PDB file of C-alpha atoms in Angstrom:
ATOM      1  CA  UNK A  26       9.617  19.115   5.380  1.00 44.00           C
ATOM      2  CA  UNK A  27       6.794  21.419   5.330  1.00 49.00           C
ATOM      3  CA  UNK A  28       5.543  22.288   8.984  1.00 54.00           C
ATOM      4  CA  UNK A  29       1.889  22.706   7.505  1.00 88.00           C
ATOM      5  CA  UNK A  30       1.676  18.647   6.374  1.00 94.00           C
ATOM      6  CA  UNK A  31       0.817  16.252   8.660  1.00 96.00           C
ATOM      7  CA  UNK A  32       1.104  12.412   7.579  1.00 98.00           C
ATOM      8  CA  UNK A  33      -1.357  10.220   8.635  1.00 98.00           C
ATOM      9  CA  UNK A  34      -0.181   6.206   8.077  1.00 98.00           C
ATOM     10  CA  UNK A  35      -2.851   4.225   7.637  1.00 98.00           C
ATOM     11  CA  UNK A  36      -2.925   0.115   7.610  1.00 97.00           C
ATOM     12  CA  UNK A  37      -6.229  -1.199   6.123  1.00 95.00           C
ATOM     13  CA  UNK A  38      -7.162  -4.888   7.576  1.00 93.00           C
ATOM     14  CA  UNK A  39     -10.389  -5.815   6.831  1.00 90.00           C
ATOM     15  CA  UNK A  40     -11.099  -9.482   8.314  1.00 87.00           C
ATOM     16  CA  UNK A  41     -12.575 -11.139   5.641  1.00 74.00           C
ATOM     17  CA  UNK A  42     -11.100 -11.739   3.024  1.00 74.00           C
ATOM     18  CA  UNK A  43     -12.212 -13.971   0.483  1.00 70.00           C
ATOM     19  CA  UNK A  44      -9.541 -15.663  -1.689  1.00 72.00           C
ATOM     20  CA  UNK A  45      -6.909 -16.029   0.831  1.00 82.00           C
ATOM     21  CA  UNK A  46      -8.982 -16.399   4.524  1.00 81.00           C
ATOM     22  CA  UNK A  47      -8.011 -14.566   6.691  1.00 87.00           C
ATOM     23  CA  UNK A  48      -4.605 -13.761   5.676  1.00 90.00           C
ATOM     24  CA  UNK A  49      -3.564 -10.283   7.322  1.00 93.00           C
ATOM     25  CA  UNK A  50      -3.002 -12.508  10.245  1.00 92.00           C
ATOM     26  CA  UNK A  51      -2.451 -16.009   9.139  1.00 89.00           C
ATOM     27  CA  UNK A  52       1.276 -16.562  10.046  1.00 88.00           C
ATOM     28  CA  UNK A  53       3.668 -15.100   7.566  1.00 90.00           C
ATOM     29  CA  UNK A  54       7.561 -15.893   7.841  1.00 86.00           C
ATOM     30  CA  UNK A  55       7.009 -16.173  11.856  1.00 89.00           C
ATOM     31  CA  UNK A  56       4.677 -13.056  12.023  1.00 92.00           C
ATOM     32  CA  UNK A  57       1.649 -11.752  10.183  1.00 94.00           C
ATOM     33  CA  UNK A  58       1.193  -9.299   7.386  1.00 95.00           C
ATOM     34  CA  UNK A  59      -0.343  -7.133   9.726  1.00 96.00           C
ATOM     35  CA  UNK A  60       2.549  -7.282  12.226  1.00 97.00           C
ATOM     36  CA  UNK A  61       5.067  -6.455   9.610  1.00 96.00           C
ATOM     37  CA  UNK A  62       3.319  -3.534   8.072  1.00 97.00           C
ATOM     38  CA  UNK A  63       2.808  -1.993  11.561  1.00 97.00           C
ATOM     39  CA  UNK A  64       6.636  -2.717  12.358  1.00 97.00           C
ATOM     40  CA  UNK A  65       7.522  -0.721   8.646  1.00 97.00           C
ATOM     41  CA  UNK A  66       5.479   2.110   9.607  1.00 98.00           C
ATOM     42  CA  UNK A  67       6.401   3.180  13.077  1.00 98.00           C
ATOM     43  CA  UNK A  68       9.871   2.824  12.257  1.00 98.00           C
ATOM     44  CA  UNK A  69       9.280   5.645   9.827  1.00 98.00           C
ATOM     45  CA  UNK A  70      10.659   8.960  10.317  1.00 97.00           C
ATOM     46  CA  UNK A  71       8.418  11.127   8.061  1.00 97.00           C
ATOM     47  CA  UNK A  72       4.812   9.787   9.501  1.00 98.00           C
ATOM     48  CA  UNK A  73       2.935  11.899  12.270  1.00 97.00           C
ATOM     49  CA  UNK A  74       0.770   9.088  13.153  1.00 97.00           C
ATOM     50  CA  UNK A  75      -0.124   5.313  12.721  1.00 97.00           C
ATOM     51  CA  UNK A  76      -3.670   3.760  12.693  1.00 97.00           C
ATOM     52  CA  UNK A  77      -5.201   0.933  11.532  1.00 97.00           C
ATOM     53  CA  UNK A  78      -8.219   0.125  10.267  1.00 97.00           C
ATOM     54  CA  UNK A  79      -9.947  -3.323  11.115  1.00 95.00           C
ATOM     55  CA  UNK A  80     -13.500  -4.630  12.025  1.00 94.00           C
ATOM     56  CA  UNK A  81     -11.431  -7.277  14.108  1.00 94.00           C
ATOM     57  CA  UNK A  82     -10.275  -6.992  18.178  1.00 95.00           C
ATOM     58  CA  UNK A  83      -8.008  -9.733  17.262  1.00 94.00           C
ATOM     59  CA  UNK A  84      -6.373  -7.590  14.659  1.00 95.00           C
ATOM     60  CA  UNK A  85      -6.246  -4.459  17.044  1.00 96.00           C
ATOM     61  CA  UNK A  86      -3.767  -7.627  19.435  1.00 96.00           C
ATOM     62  CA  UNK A  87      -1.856  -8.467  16.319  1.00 95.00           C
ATOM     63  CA  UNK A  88      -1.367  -4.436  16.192  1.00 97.00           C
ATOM     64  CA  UNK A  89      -0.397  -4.146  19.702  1.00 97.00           C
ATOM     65  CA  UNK A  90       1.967  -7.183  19.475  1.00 95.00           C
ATOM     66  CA  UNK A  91       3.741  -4.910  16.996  1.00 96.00           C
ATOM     67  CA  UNK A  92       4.179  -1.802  19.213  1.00 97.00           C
ATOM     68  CA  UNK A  93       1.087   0.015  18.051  1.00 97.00           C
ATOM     69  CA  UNK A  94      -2.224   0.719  20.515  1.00 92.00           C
ATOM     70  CA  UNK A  95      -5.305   1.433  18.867  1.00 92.00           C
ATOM     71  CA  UNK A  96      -8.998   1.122  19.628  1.00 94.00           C
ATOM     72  CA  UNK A  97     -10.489   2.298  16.194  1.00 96.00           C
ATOM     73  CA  UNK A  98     -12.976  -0.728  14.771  1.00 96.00           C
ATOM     74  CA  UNK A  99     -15.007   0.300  11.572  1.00 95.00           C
ATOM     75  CA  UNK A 100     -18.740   0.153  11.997  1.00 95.00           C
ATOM     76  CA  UNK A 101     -20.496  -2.850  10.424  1.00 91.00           C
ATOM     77  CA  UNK A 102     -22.086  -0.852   7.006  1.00 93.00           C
ATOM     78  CA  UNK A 103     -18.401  -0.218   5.936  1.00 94.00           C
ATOM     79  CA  UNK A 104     -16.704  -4.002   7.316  1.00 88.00           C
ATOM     80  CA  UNK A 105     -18.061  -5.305   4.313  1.00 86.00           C
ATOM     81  CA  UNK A 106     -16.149  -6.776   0.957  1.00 84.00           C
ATOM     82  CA  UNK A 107     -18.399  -3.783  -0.496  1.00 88.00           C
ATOM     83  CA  UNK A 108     -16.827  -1.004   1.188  1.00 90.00           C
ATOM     84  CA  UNK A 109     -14.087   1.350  -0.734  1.00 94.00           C
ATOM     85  CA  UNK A 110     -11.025   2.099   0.585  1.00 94.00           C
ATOM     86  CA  UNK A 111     -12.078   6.002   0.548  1.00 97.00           C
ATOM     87  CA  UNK A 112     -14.851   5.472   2.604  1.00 97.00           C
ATOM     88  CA  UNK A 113     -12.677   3.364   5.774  1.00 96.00           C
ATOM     89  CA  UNK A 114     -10.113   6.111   5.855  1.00 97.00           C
ATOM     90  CA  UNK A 115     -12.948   9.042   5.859  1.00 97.00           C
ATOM     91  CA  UNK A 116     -14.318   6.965   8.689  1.00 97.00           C
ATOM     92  CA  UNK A 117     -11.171   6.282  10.924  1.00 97.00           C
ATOM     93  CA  UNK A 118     -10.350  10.243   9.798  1.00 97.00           C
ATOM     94  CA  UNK A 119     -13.804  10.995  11.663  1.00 96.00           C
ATOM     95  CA  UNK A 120     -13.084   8.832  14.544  1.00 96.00           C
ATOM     96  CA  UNK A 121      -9.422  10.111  15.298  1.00 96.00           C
ATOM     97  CA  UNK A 122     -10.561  13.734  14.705  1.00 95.00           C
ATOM     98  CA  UNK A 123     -13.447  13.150  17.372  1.00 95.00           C
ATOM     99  CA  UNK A 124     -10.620  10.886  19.901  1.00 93.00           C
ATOM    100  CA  UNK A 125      -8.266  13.906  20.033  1.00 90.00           C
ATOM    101  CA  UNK A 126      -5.796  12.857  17.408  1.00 89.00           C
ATOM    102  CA  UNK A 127      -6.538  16.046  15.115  1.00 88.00           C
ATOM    103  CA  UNK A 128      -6.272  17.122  11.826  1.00 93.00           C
ATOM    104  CA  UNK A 129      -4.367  15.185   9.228  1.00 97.00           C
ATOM    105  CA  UNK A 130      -3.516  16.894   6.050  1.00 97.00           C
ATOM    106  CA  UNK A 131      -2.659  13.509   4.006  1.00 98.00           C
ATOM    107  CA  UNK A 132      -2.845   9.681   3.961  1.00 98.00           C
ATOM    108  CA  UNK A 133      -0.211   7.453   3.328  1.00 98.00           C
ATOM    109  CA  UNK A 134      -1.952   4.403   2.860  1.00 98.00           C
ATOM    110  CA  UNK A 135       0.146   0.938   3.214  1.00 97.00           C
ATOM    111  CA  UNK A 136      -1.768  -1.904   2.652  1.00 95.00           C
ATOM    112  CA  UNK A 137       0.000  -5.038   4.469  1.00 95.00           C
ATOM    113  CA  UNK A 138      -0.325  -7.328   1.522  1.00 93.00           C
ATOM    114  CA  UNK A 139       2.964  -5.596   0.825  1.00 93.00           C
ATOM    115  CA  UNK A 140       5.313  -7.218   2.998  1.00 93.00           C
ATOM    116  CA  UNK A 141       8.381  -6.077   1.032  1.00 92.00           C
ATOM    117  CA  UNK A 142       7.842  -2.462   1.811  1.00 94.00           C
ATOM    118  CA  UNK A 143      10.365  -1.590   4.200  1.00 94.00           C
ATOM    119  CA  UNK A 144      10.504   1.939   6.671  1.00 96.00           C
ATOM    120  CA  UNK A 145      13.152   3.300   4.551  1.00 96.00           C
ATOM    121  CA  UNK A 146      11.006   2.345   1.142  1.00 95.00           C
ATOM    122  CA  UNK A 147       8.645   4.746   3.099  1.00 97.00           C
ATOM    123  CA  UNK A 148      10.667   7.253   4.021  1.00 98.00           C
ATOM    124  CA  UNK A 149      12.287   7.242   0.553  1.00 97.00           C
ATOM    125  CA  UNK A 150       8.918   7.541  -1.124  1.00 97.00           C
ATOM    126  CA  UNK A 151       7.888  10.622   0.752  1.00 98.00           C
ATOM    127  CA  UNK A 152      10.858  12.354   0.263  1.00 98.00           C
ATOM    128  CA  UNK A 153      10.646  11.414  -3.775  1.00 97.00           C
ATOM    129  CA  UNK A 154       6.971  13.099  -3.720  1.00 98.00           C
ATOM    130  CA  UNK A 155       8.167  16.402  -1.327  1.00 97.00           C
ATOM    131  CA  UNK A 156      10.407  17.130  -4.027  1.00 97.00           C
ATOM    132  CA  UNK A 157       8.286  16.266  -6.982  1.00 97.00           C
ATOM    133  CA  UNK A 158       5.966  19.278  -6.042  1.00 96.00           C
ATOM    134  CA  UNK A 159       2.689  16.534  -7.039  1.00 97.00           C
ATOM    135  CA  UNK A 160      -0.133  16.843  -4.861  1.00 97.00           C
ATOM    136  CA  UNK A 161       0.155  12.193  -4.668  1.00 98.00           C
ATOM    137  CA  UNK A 162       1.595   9.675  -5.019  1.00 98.00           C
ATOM    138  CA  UNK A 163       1.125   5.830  -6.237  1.00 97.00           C
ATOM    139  CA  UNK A 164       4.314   3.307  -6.079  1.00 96.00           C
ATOM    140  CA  UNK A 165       4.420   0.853  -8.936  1.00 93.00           C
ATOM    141  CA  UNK A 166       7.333  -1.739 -10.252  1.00 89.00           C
ATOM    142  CA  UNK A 167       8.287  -1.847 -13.585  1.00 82.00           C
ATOM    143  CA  UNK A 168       6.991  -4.520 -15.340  1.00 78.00           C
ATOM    144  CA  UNK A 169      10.463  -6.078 -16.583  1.00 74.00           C
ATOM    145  CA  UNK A 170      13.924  -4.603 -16.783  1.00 70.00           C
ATOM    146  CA  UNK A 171      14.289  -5.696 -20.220  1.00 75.00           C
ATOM    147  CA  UNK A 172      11.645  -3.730 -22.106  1.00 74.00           C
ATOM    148  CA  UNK A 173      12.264  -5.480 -25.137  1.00 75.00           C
ATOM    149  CA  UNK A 174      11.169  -8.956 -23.977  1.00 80.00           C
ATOM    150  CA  UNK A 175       7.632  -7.549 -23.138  1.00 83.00           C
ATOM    151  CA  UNK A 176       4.988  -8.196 -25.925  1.00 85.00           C
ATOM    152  CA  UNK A 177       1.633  -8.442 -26.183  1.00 86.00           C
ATOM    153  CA  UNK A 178      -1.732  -9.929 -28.584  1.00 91.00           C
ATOM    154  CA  UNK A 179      -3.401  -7.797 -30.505  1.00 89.00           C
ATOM    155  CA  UNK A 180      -6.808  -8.618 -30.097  1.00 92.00           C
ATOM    156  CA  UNK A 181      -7.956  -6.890 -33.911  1.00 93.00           C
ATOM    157  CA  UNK A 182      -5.763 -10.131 -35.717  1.00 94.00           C
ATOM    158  CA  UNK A 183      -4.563 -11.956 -33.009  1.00 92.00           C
ATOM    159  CA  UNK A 184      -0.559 -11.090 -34.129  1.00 93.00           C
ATOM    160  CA  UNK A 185       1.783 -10.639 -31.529  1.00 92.00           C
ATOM    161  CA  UNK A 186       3.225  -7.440 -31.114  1.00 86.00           C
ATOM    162  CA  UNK A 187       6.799  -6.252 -29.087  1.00 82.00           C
ATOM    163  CA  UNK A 188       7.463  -3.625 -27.149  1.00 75.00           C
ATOM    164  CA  UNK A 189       9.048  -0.479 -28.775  1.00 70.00           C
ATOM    165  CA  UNK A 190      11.335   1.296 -26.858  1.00 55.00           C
ATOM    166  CA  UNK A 191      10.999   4.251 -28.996  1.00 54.00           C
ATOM    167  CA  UNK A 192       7.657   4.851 -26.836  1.00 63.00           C
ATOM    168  CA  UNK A 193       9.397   6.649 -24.693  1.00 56.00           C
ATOM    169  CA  UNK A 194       8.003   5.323 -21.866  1.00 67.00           C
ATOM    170  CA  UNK A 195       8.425   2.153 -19.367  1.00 74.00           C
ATOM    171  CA  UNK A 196       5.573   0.064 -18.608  1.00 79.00           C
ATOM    172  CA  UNK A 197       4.971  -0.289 -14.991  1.00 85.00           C
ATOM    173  CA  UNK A 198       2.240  -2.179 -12.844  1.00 87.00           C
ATOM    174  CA  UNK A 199       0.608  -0.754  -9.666  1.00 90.00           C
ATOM    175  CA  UNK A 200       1.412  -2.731  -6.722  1.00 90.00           C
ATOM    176  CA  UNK A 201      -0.913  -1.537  -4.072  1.00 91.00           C
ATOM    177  CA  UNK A 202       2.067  -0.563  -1.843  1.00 94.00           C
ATOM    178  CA  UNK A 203       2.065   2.488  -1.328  1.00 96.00           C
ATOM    179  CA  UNK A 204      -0.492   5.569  -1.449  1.00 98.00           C
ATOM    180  CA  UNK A 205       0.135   9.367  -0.750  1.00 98.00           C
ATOM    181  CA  UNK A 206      -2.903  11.371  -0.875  1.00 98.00           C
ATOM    182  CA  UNK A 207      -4.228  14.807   0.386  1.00 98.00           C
ATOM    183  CA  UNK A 208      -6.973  14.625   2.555  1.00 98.00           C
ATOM    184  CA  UNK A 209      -9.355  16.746   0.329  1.00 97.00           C
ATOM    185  CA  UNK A 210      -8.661  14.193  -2.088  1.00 98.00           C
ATOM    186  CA  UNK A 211     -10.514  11.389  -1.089  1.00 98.00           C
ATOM    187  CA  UNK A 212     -13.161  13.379   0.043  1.00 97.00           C
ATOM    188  CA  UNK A 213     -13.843  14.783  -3.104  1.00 97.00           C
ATOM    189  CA  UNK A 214     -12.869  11.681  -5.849  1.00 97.00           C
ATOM    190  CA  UNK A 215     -12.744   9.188  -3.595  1.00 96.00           C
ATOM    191  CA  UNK A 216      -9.415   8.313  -5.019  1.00 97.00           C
ATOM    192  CA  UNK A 217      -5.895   7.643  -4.297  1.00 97.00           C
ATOM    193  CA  UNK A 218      -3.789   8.674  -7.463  1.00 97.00           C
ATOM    194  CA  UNK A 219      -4.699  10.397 -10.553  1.00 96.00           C
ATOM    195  CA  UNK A 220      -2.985  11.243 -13.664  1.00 95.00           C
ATOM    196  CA  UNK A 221      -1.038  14.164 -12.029  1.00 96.00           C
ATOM    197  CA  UNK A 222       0.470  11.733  -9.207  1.00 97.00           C
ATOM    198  CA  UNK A 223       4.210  10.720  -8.884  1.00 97.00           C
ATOM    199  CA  UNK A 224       4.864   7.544  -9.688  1.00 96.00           C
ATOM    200  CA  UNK A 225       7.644   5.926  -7.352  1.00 96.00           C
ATOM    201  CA  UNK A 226       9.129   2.790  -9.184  1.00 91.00           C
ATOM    202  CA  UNK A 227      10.004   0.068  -6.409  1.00 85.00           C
ATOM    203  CA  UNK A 228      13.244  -1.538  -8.022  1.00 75.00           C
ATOM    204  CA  UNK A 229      12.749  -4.604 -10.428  1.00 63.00           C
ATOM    205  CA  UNK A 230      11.650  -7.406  -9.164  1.00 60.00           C
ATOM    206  CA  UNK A 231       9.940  -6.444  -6.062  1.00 65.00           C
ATOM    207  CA  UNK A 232       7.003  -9.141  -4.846  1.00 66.00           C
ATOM    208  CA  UNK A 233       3.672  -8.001  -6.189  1.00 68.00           C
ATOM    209  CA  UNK A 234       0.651  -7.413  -3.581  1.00 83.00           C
ATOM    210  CA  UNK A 235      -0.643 -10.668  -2.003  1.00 90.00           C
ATOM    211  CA  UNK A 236      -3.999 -11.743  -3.893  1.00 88.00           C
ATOM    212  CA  UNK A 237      -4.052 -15.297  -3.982  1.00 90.00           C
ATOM    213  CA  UNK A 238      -2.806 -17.994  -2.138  1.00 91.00           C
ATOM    214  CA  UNK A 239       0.133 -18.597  -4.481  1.00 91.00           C
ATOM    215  CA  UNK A 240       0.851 -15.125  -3.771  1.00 90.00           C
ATOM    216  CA  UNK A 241       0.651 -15.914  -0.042  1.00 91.00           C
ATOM    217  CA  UNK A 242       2.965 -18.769  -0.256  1.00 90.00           C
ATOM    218  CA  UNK A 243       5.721 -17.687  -2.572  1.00 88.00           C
ATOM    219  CA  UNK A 244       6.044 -14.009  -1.220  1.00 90.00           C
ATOM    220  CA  UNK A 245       6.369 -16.163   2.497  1.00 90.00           C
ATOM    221  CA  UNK A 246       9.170 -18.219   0.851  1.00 88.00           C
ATOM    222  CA  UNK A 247      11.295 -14.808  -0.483  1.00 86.00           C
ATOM    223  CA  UNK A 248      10.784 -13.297   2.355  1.00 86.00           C
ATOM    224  CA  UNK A 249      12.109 -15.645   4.987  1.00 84.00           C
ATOM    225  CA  UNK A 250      15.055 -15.716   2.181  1.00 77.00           C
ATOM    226  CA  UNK A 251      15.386 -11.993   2.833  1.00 74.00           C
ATOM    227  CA  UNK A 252      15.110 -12.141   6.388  1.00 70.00           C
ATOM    228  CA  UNK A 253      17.608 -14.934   6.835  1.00 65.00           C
ATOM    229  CA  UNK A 254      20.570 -12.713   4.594  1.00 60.00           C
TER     230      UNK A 254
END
């Protein structure tokens, strides 16, 4: 580990969302998203620090339910569906920086529409980008484990095309559940991941992040499956 980083876990959980109401704490296989992803992240053992960002004091009680005491709410101009992701953790970067939680050198965002993510998937992850020697990091799944059953349309003639392995490459899709990011980052693109970030495959199938509420109710199915085993 290098003594000069310091990991700053942070759990966005904005209030209102709009296709699934409310659901970072509607009840989720006996808890709530936002219970589980505060659970994954203290349990870590490579995070300095845990905070969460919410415009909602009944989130913060969800929070503290799960072991983890904050006070932080974002100011109305960025509580808003508008508001990017950059801009909340710039905030809550201000606010802990002025609340005597100092400096944090990057941001491991986990967004708790990933309930699968687990402390060791964490752990793991940070690890995978130490060694990689990239300044980020964006997780992903692979889109199928048999490459050769993916094909597509081409819109120029409508044919259908398959896969070709000979690509050299595997087609993966970004699932939102995990983020590694210098600080200096964000402030300056305002992003996450970029071309030059690792890319940490989550193993095949893993539940993609919660959108919808058919996302809501099948990932709540799988995992009580999970939990039960």
């Amino acid at each position: 580990m290098k003594s000069e980083q310091r990991l700053l876990a942070l759990i966005p959980a904005r209030s209102g969302s709009v296709r699934v109401p409310d659901k970072n704490a509607r009840e989720f296989a006996g808890l709530s998203l936002i219970e589980i992803a505060v659970d994954g992240a203290l349990k870590s053992a490579k995070i300095d620090h845990v905070g969460l960002s919410t415009d909602s004091e009944s989130y913060l009680k969800r929070a503290s339910r799960a072991g983890l005491n904050e006070t932080y709410l974002r100011p109305e101009n960025i509580a808003g569906p508008e508001a990017t992701s950059a801009e909340c953790v710039l905030d809550y970067l201000k606010w802990s920086s002025e609340h005597g939680g100092g400096e944090f050198t990057h941001v491991v965002l986990l967004q708790p529409t990933s309930p699968f993510r687990t402390s060791k998937d964490i752990d793991v992850a940070i690890d995978f980008w130490r060694q990689s020697g990239k300044p980020s990091l964006v997780s992903a799944v692979r889109m199928s484990p048999e490459p050769q059953f993916i094909v597509g349309e081409d819109p120029a003639n409508n044919q259908l095309f398959r896969y070709s392995e000979t690509d050299n490459s595997e087609l993966c899709v970004l699932d939102g559940a995990l983020f590694i990011t210098p600080v200096e980052m964000v402030k300056d693109d305002g992003a996450f991941w970029n071309q030059d970030s690792a890319l940490f495959k989550f193993d095949y199938p893993r539940f993609f992040d919660i959108d919808t509420q058919a996302d809501f109710d099948a990932a709540s199915v799988l995992y009580s499956k999970e939990t039960d085993n």
